[in-house]
Amino acid sequence: MRQTSTMTTDAAADLDLLRLRSARLAAQGLTGGLSSPSAAVGRLVCVQAQDLAAAKWVLGVRVPGSFEATIDAAIDDRSVLRSWPMRGTLHFVDPGMLRPILRLTAARLMQRAAKNHGDEGIDDAVHASARAVAIRELEGGRSASRDELQAAWAAAGIPIAGQRGYHLIWRLAVEGVLCGGPVETRARQRFVLLDEWSPATSNEPVDADETLAKLVTGYLRGHGPATVRDFAWWTGLTLTQSRRAVEAAGVDVVAWSGDLLVAADAEPPTPLTEAATRHVLAPFDEFFLGYGDRSVSCSADDAARVVPGKNGLFLPILVADGEVVGTWRRSPERRGVTTVEVTRFERAPNLEEFGPAFARWAEFWSTGLGEVTTVGA
């Protein structure tokens, strides 16, 4: 087993890396698979989704036999929501957790965005006007594209030049007015009113401690073993809030080893086989992105190759035995066939071992798989 990296704490340095990686693969739904897109989001709680097409594959790789249309159907039937619940970034989210998470995160997100909004001239009066127009345009079960919504604001005398239109949509989503609605294209959704598209239910946690407990337990069930700092990074909550979450979870969260925690009902790791541990993953997949400390799955040098511009844009990755061993990119589809170029890291296994994973990826997108070529070590 390749052991090219270690965690940053002394306690974690002595862990059996294979066991830790196996546990994370199982938690993430990457070894056993999950039954549906909603089950995948329910397992992970939130899935970063600013790139809608990439996020579809994050779910698809975890749902055997699914296609892009399977994910689109889950969006359209409202079993999966897309909005800005945390870190100021779009995510797929379990519908029952969107409002509770926003009650934890919105105030801090708004505070951090205040300067940008001020620079854009978005004051309380502009926001109130934009909110009223959005509700007027969308109420009654209607939807609007980003361009249509911004055109309605412009017609009402609300400037939308530059990034103003985006910031207004973001602000209305963070306060729980808007969310993503019907799928419009592979990469876009229309906007709807959250309360009409996905009404609140009596099952949603309303108390802050209850939400914190459910959130940390869900995070650890879908990402664990992980640390409190990993959870704080993932949610954008403070360390104080994150420690409080673990306290509130009580017996539902247990120690795994050192600083690492798991959900008490976490899925046990299964024996690893080559077919189960060769993965072709999307950019921003939770297996790599979902931790503040990524050294379990990748060396620092290779992590920099996954995010080469240090600008928050992640490349698609190859994973073998829970280790990131390369990146890849697809070409534009031509005559129903897509070719792929792989950049292998130093300890990557033979490319042929990823053949079934690439075939599954092509099946999901209903494209033919052409040549898969490799560069690098």
CSV table of C-alpha atoms in Angstrom, one decimal:
chain,number,residue,atom,x,y,z
A,1,MET,CA,0.0,0.0,0.0
A,2,ARG,CA,1.3,3.4,-0.9
A,3,GLN,CA,2.0,5.6,2.1
A,4,THR,CA,3.1,8.9,0.5
A,5,SER,CA,1.6,11.3,3.1
A,6,THR,CA,0.8,11.6,6.8
A,7,MET,CA,-1.6,13.7,8.7
A,8,THR,CA,-0.4,16.8,10.5
A,9,THR,CA,-1.0,15.9,14.1
A,10,ASP,CA,1.3,13.6,16.1
A,11,ALA,CA,-1.6,11.3,17.0
A,12,ALA,CA,-2.7,10.9,13.4
A,13,ALA,CA,0.9,10.2,12.2
A,14,ASP,CA,0.8,6.7,13.9
A,15,LEU,CA,-2.5,5.6,12.3
A,16,ASP,CA,-2.8,2.8,9.8
A,17,LEU,CA,-3.3,4.8,6.7
A,18,LEU,CA,-5.0,2.0,4.8
A,19,ARG,CA,-7.6,1.6,7.6
A,20,LEU,CA,-8.3,5.3,7.7
A,21,ARG,CA,-8.6,5.6,3.9
A,22,SER,CA,-10.9,2.5,3.8
A,23,ALA,CA,-13.1,4.1,6.5
A,24,ARG,CA,-13.5,7.3,4.5
A,25,LEU,CA,-14.2,5.5,1.2
A,26,ALA,CA,-17.0,3.6,3.0
A,27,ALA,CA,-18.4,6.7,4.7
A,28,GLN,CA,-18.4,8.6,1.4
A,29,GLY,CA,-20.4,5.9,-0.3
A,30,LEU,CA,-17.7,5.1,-2.8
A,31,THR,CA,-17.2,1.4,-2.0
A,32,GLY,CA,-20.7,0.2,-1.4
A,33,GLY,CA,-22.7,2.7,-3.4
A,34,LEU,CA,-25.9,4.5,-2.5
A,35,SER,CA,-29.5,3.9,-3.7
A,36,SER,CA,-30.4,7.3,-5.1
A,37,PRO,CA,-29.2,10.9,-5.5
A,38,SER,CA,-31.2,11.9,-2.4
A,39,ALA,CA,-29.5,9.1,-0.5
A,40,ALA,CA,-26.1,10.4,-1.6
A,41,VAL,CA,-26.9,14.0,-0.6
A,42,GLY,CA,-28.4,12.7,2.7
A,43,ARG,CA,-25.2,10.8,3.4
A,44,LEU,CA,-22.9,13.8,2.6
A,45,VAL,CA,-25.4,16.4,3.9
A,46,CYS,CA,-24.0,19.1,1.5
A,47,VAL,CA,-22.1,18.7,-1.7
A,48,GLN,CA,-20.2,21.6,-3.2
A,49,ALA,CA,-22.0,22.4,-6.5
A,50,GLN,CA,-20.9,25.7,-8.0
A,51,ASP,CA,-20.1,23.7,-11.0
A,52,LEU,CA,-23.5,22.0,-11.6
A,53,ALA,CA,-22.3,19.5,-14.2
A,54,ALA,CA,-19.4,18.4,-12.0
A,55,ALA,CA,-21.7,18.1,-9.0
A,56,LYS,CA,-24.0,15.8,-10.9
A,57,TRP,CA,-21.1,13.3,-11.3
A,58,VAL,CA,-20.2,13.7,-7.6
A,59,LEU,CA,-23.7,12.1,-7.0
A,60,GLY,CA,-23.6,9.8,-10.0
A,61,VAL,CA,-20.4,8.1,-9.0
A,62,ARG,CA,-22.0,7.1,-5.7
A,63,VAL,CA,-25.3,5.8,-7.3
A,64,PRO,CA,-24.7,2.7,-9.4
A,65,GLY,CA,-26.6,2.6,-12.7
A,66,SER,CA,-27.5,6.3,-12.6
A,67,PHE,CA,-27.3,8.8,-15.5
A,68,GLU,CA,-27.3,12.5,-15.7
A,69,ALA,CA,-31.1,12.3,-16.2
A,70,THR,CA,-31.3,10.6,-12.8
A,71,ILE,CA,-29.8,13.6,-11.1
A,72,ASP,CA,-31.8,16.0,-13.1
A,73,ALA,CA,-35.0,14.2,-12.0
A,74,ALA,CA,-34.0,14.4,-8.4
A,75,ILE,CA,-33.5,18.1,-8.7
A,76,ASP,CA,-36.8,18.6,-10.5
A,77,ASP,CA,-38.7,16.4,-8.0
A,78,ARG,CA,-37.2,18.5,-5.2
A,79,SER,CA,-35.6,15.6,-3.4
A,80,VAL,CA,-32.3,17.5,-3.8
A,81,LEU,CA,-32.0,21.2,-3.4
A,82,ARG,CA,-29.2,23.6,-4.6
A,83,SER,CA,-28.5,26.8,-2.8
A,84,TRP,CA,-25.8,28.7,-0.8
A,85,PRO,CA,-26.1,27.0,2.7
A,86,MET,CA,-22.4,27.5,3.8
A,87,ARG,CA,-19.0,28.9,2.9
A,88,GLY,CA,-20.7,31.3,0.6
A,89,THR,CA,-20.7,28.6,-2.1
A,90,LEU,CA,-23.4,26.7,-4.0
A,91,HIS,CA,-24.1,23.2,-2.7
A,92,PHE,CA,-26.5,20.4,-3.2
A,93,VAL,CA,-28.2,20.0,0.2
A,94,ASP,CA,-30.6,17.7,1.9
A,95,PRO,CA,-33.9,19.7,1.7
A,96,GLY,CA,-34.6,19.2,5.4
A,97,MET,CA,-31.3,20.8,6.3
A,98,LEU,CA,-31.2,23.9,4.2
A,99,ARG,CA,-33.1,26.3,6.4
A,100,PRO,CA,-31.6,25.0,9.7
A,101,ILE,CA,-28.0,25.4,8.2
A,102,LEU,CA,-28.8,28.9,7.0
A,103,ARG,CA,-30.0,29.8,10.5
A,104,LEU,CA,-26.5,28.9,11.7
A,105,THR,CA,-24.5,30.4,8.9
A,106,ALA,CA,-26.4,33.3,7.3
A,107,ALA,CA,-25.4,36.0,9.8
A,108,ARG,CA,-21.7,35.3,9.4
A,109,LEU,CA,-22.0,35.0,5.6
A,110,MET,CA,-23.8,38.3,5.4
A,111,GLN,CA,-21.2,40.0,7.7
A,112,ARG,CA,-18.3,38.7,5.5
A,113,ALA,CA,-20.1,39.9,2.4
A,114,ALA,CA,-21.0,43.4,3.7
A,115,LYS,CA,-18.0,45.1,2.2
A,116,ASN,CA,-18.6,43.7,-1.2
A,117,HIS,CA,-22.2,44.6,-1.1
A,118,GLY,CA,-21.3,48.1,0.0
A,119,ASP,CA,-18.9,48.4,-2.8
A,120,GLU,CA,-21.6,47.3,-5.2
A,121,GLY,CA,-24.1,49.8,-3.8
A,122,ILE,CA,-26.4,47.2,-2.4
A,123,ASP,CA,-27.9,48.8,0.6
A,124,ASP,CA,-31.0,47.9,2.6
A,125,ALA,CA,-33.3,49.8,0.3
A,126,VAL,CA,-31.9,48.2,-2.9
A,127,HIS,CA,-32.1,44.8,-1.3
A,128,ALA,CA,-35.7,45.4,-0.2
A,129,SER,CA,-36.7,46.5,-3.7
A,130,ALA,CA,-34.9,43.5,-5.3
A,131,ARG,CA,-36.6,41.1,-2.9
A,132,ALA,CA,-40.1,42.5,-3.7
A,133,VAL,CA,-39.5,42.2,-7.5
A,134,ALA,CA,-38.2,38.7,-7.1
A,135,ILE,CA,-41.2,37.6,-5.1
A,136,ARG,CA,-43.5,39.2,-7.6
A,137,GLU,CA,-41.8,37.5,-10.6
A,138,LEU,CA,-41.7,34.1,-9.0
A,139,GLU,CA,-44.7,33.7,-6.8
A,140,GLY,CA,-47.4,31.3,-7.9
A,141,GLY,CA,-45.0,28.5,-8.7
A,142,ARG,CA,-43.1,30.3,-11.5
A,143,SER,CA,-39.4,30.2,-12.2
A,144,ALA,CA,-36.9,32.5,-13.8
A,145,SER,CA,-33.4,32.2,-15.2
A,146,ARG,CA,-30.6,34.4,-13.9
A,147,ASP,CA,-30.9,36.6,-17.0
A,148,GLU,CA,-34.7,36.9,-16.6
A,149,LEU,CA,-34.5,37.8,-13.0
A,150,GLN,CA,-31.9,40.4,-13.6
A,151,ALA,CA,-33.9,41.8,-16.5
A,152,ALA,CA,-36.9,42.2,-14.1
A,153,TRP,CA,-34.7,44.1,-11.7
A,154,ALA,CA,-33.3,46.4,-14.4
A,155,ALA,CA,-36.8,47.1,-15.6
A,156,ALA,CA,-37.7,48.1,-12.1
A,157,GLY,CA,-34.8,50.6,-12.0
A,158,ILE,CA,-32.5,48.4,-9.9
A,159,PRO,CA,-29.0,48.4,-11.5
A,160,ILE,CA,-27.5,45.0,-12.2
A,161,ALA,CA,-24.3,45.9,-13.9
A,162,GLY,CA,-21.1,44.0,-13.0
A,163,GLN,CA,-21.6,41.6,-10.2
A,164,ARG,CA,-24.6,43.3,-8.6
A,165,GLY,CA,-27.1,40.9,-10.1
A,166,TYR,CA,-25.2,37.9,-8.7
A,167,HIS,CA,-24.8,39.5,-5.3
A,168,LEU,CA,-28.6,40.2,-5.1
A,169,ILE,CA,-29.4,36.5,-6.0
A,170,TRP,CA,-26.9,35.3,-3.5
A,171,ARG,CA,-28.2,37.5,-0.7
A,172,LEU,CA,-31.8,36.5,-1.4
A,173,ALA,CA,-30.8,32.8,-1.3
A,174,VAL,CA,-28.8,33.1,1.9
A,175,GLU,CA,-31.8,34.7,3.6
A,176,GLY,CA,-34.0,31.8,2.4
A,177,VAL,CA,-36.0,33.6,-0.2
A,178,LEU,CA,-34.6,31.9,-3.4
A,179,CYS,CA,-33.1,28.6,-4.3
A,180,GLY,CA,-32.3,26.6,-7.4
A,181,GLY,CA,-35.3,25.2,-9.1
A,182,PRO,CA,-35.9,23.3,-12.4
A,183,VAL,CA,-33.0,22.2,-14.5
A,184,GLU,CA,-32.5,24.5,-17.5
A,185,THR,CA,-29.4,23.1,-19.1
A,186,ARG,CA,-26.5,20.8,-18.2
A,187,ALA,CA,-24.9,23.6,-16.3
A,188,ARG,CA,-27.8,25.8,-15.2
A,189,GLN,CA,-31.0,25.9,-13.1
A,190,ARG,CA,-33.8,28.4,-13.0
A,191,PHE,CA,-34.6,30.2,-9.7
A,192,VAL,CA,-37.7,29.7,-7.6
A,193,LEU,CA,-39.1,30.8,-4.2
A,194,LEU,CA,-37.8,28.4,-1.6
A,195,ASP,CA,-41.0,28.3,0.4
A,196,GLU,CA,-43.0,27.3,-2.7
A,197,TRP,CA,-40.5,24.9,-4.1
A,198,SER,CA,-39.7,23.1,-0.9
A,199,PRO,CA,-41.9,24.1,2.0
A,200,ALA,CA,-40.6,23.7,5.5
A,201,THR,CA,-41.6,20.6,7.4
A,202,SER,CA,-42.1,19.8,11.1
A,203,ASN,CA,-39.2,17.4,10.9
A,204,GLU,CA,-36.6,20.2,10.4
A,205,PRO,CA,-34.5,21.0,13.5
A,206,VAL,CA,-35.3,24.5,14.9
A,207,ASP,CA,-33.0,24.7,17.9
A,208,ALA,CA,-29.4,25.7,17.2
A,209,ASP,CA,-27.9,22.9,19.3
A,210,GLU,CA,-30.2,20.3,17.6
A,211,THR,CA,-29.1,21.6,14.2
A,212,LEU,CA,-25.4,21.6,15.2
A,213,ALA,CA,-25.7,18.0,16.5
A,214,LYS,CA,-27.5,16.8,13.4
A,215,LEU,CA,-25.0,18.6,11.1
A,216,VAL,CA,-21.8,17.3,12.8
A,217,THR,CA,-23.3,13.7,13.0
A,218,GLY,CA,-24.2,13.9,9.3
A,219,TYR,CA,-20.8,15.2,8.3
A,220,LEU,CA,-19.0,12.5,10.2
A,221,ARG,CA,-21.4,9.8,8.8
A,222,GLY,CA,-20.5,10.9,5.3
A,223,HIS,CA,-16.9,12.1,5.7
A,224,GLY,CA,-15.5,10.5,8.8
A,225,PRO,CA,-13.1,9.7,10.4
A,226,ALA,CA,-12.5,13.5,10.5
A,227,THR,CA,-11.5,16.1,13.1
A,228,VAL,CA,-13.4,19.1,14.6
A,229,ARG,CA,-11.2,21.4,12.5
A,230,ASP,CA,-12.2,19.5,9.3
A,231,PHE,CA,-15.9,20.1,10.3
A,232,ALA,CA,-15.2,23.8,11.0
A,233,TRP,CA,-13.6,24.3,7.7
A,234,TRP,CA,-16.3,22.4,5.8
A,235,THR,CA,-19.2,24.3,7.4
A,236,GLY,CA,-17.5,27.7,7.8
A,237,LEU,CA,-18.5,27.7,11.4
A,238,THR,CA,-16.2,28.8,14.2
A,239,LEU,CA,-14.2,26.3,16.2
A,240,THR,CA,-16.2,27.2,19.2
A,241,GLN,CA,-19.4,26.4,17.3
A,242,SER,CA,-17.9,23.2,16.0
A,243,ARG,CA,-16.8,22.0,19.4
A,244,ARG,CA,-20.3,22.8,20.7
A,245,ALA,CA,-21.7,20.7,17.9
A,246,VAL,CA,-19.8,17.6,19.1
A,247,GLU,CA,-20.9,18.2,22.6
A,248,ALA,CA,-24.5,18.6,21.5
A,249,ALA,CA,-24.3,15.3,19.5
A,250,GLY,CA,-23.5,13.4,22.6
A,251,VAL,CA,-23.3,9.6,22.1
A,252,ASP,CA,-24.0,10.0,18.4
A,253,VAL,CA,-20.4,11.0,17.9
A,254,VAL,CA,-17.5,8.8,19.1
A,255,ALA,CA,-13.7,8.9,19.0
A,256,TRP,CA,-12.0,6.9,16.3
A,257,SER,CA,-8.3,7.5,17.0
A,258,GLY,CA,-6.4,10.5,18.2
A,259,ASP,CA,-8.4,13.7,17.2
A,260,LEU,CA,-10.5,11.8,14.6
A,261,LEU,CA,-14.2,11.3,15.2
A,262,VAL,CA,-16.9,9.2,13.5
A,263,ALA,CA,-20.6,8.9,13.8
A,264,ALA,CA,-21.6,6.2,16.1
A,265,ASP,CA,-23.7,4.6,13.4
A,266,ALA,CA,-21.0,5.0,10.7
A,267,GLU,CA,-20.9,2.3,8.0
A,268,PRO,CA,-18.0,-0.1,8.7
A,269,PRO,CA,-15.2,-0.3,6.1
A,270,THR,CA,-15.5,-3.2,3.7
A,271,PRO,CA,-12.6,-5.2,2.3
A,272,LEU,CA,-10.9,-3.2,-0.5
A,273,THR,CA,-10.7,-4.7,-4.0
A,274,GLU,CA,-9.2,-3.1,-7.1
A,275,ALA,CA,-12.7,-2.6,-8.7
A,276,ALA,CA,-14.0,-0.9,-5.6
A,277,THR,CA,-11.0,1.4,-5.1
A,278,ARG,CA,-10.3,2.8,-8.5
A,279,HIS,CA,-12.3,6.0,-8.8
A,280,VAL,CA,-12.7,8.7,-11.5
A,281,LEU,CA,-14.0,11.6,-9.5
A,282,ALA,CA,-15.2,15.1,-10.4
A,283,PRO,CA,-13.6,18.4,-9.5
A,284,PHE,CA,-14.7,19.5,-6.1
A,285,ASP,CA,-15.6,15.9,-5.1
A,286,GLU,CA,-16.2,15.7,-1.3
A,287,PHE,CA,-13.7,12.9,-1.0
A,288,PHE,CA,-10.9,15.4,-1.5
A,289,LEU,CA,-12.5,18.8,-0.9
A,290,GLY,CA,-14.5,17.9,2.2
A,291,TYR,CA,-11.7,18.2,4.7
A,292,GLY,CA,-9.6,21.1,6.0
A,293,ASP,CA,-6.6,18.7,6.2
A,294,ARG,CA,-6.3,16.7,3.0
A,295,SER,CA,-3.0,14.9,3.8
A,296,VAL,CA,-4.8,11.6,4.4
A,297,SER,CA,-5.5,11.3,0.7
A,298,CYS,CA,-2.7,13.4,-0.9
A,299,SER,CA,0.8,14.7,-0.3
A,300,ALA,CA,1.2,18.4,-0.1
A,301,ASP,CA,3.0,18.5,-3.5
A,302,ASP,CA,0.3,16.5,-5.2
A,303,ALA,CA,-2.5,18.5,-3.6
A,304,ALA,CA,-1.0,21.6,-5.2
A,305,ARG,CA,-1.3,19.8,-8.5
A,306,VAL,CA,-5.1,19.3,-7.9
A,307,VAL,CA,-5.5,23.0,-7.4
A,308,PRO,CA,-2.7,24.3,-9.7
A,309,GLY,CA,-3.6,28.0,-9.7
A,310,LYS,CA,-4.2,28.2,-5.9
A,311,ASN,CA,-7.4,29.9,-6.9
A,312,GLY,CA,-10.0,27.5,-5.5
A,313,LEU,CA,-10.5,25.7,-8.8
A,314,PHE,CA,-10.1,22.0,-8.4
A,315,LEU,CA,-9.2,19.5,-11.2
A,316,PRO,CA,-11.0,16.2,-11.6
A,317,ILE,CA,-9.0,13.5,-9.8
A,318,LEU,CA,-8.1,9.8,-9.9
A,319,VAL,CA,-8.2,7.9,-6.6
A,320,ALA,CA,-6.6,4.5,-6.0
A,321,ASP,CA,-7.0,2.8,-2.6
A,322,GLY,CA,-8.1,6.1,-1.1
A,323,GLU,CA,-5.1,8.1,-2.4
A,324,VAL,CA,-5.3,10.8,-5.0
A,325,VAL,CA,-2.9,9.6,-7.7
A,326,GLY,CA,-3.6,11.9,-10.7
A,327,THR,CA,-5.8,14.4,-12.4
A,328,TRP,CA,-7.7,14.1,-15.7
A,329,ARG,CA,-9.6,16.2,-18.2
A,330,ARG,CA,-12.1,15.4,-20.9
A,331,SER,CA,-12.1,16.7,-24.5
A,332,PRO,CA,-15.3,18.2,-26.0
A,333,GLU,CA,-17.5,15.4,-27.3
A,334,ARG,CA,-17.2,14.7,-31.0
A,335,ARG,CA,-19.6,12.4,-32.9
A,336,GLY,CA,-20.8,11.0,-29.6
A,337,VAL,CA,-17.3,10.1,-28.4
A,338,THR,CA,-15.2,11.8,-25.6
A,339,THR,CA,-11.5,11.3,-25.2
A,340,VAL,CA,-9.7,11.8,-21.9
A,341,GLU,CA,-6.1,12.8,-20.9
A,342,VAL,CA,-4.7,11.7,-17.6
A,343,THR,CA,-1.9,13.3,-15.6
A,344,ARG,CA,-0.4,10.6,-13.4
A,345,PHE,CA,1.3,11.4,-10.1
A,346,GLU,CA,4.5,9.6,-9.2
A,347,ARG,CA,2.9,6.6,-7.5
A,348,ALA,CA,-0.1,6.1,-9.8
A,349,PRO,CA,-0.9,2.5,-10.7
A,350,ASN,CA,-1.3,1.4,-14.3
A,351,LEU,CA,-3.9,3.4,-16.2
A,352,GLU,CA,-5.6,0.2,-17.3
A,353,GLU,CA,-6.8,-0.3,-13.7
A,354,PHE,CA,-9.1,2.8,-14.1
A,355,GLY,CA,-10.8,1.4,-17.3
A,356,PRO,CA,-14.0,0.3,-15.6
A,357,ALA,CA,-14.2,3.6,-13.7
A,358,PHE,CA,-13.9,5.6,-16.9
A,359,ALA,CA,-16.4,3.4,-18.6
A,360,ARG,CA,-18.9,4.0,-15.8
A,361,TRP,CA,-18.2,7.8,-16.1
A,362,ALA,CA,-18.9,7.7,-19.9
A,363,GLU,CA,-22.1,5.7,-19.3
A,364,PHE,CA,-23.4,8.3,-16.8
A,365,TRP,CA,-23.0,11.0,-19.4
A,366,SER,CA,-24.4,8.8,-22.2
A,367,THR,CA,-21.3,9.3,-24.3
A,368,GLY,CA,-18.9,6.9,-26.0
A,369,LEU,CA,-15.5,6.6,-24.4
A,370,GLY,CA,-12.6,7.2,-26.8
A,371,GLU,CA,-8.9,7.0,-26.2
A,372,VAL,CA,-7.6,7.6,-22.6
A,373,THR,CA,-4.1,8.9,-22.8
A,374,THR,CA,-1.6,9.6,-20.1
A,375,VAL,CA,1.1,12.1,-19.3
A,376,GLY,CA,3.4,12.5,-16.3
A,377,ALA,CA,5.1,9.8,-14.2
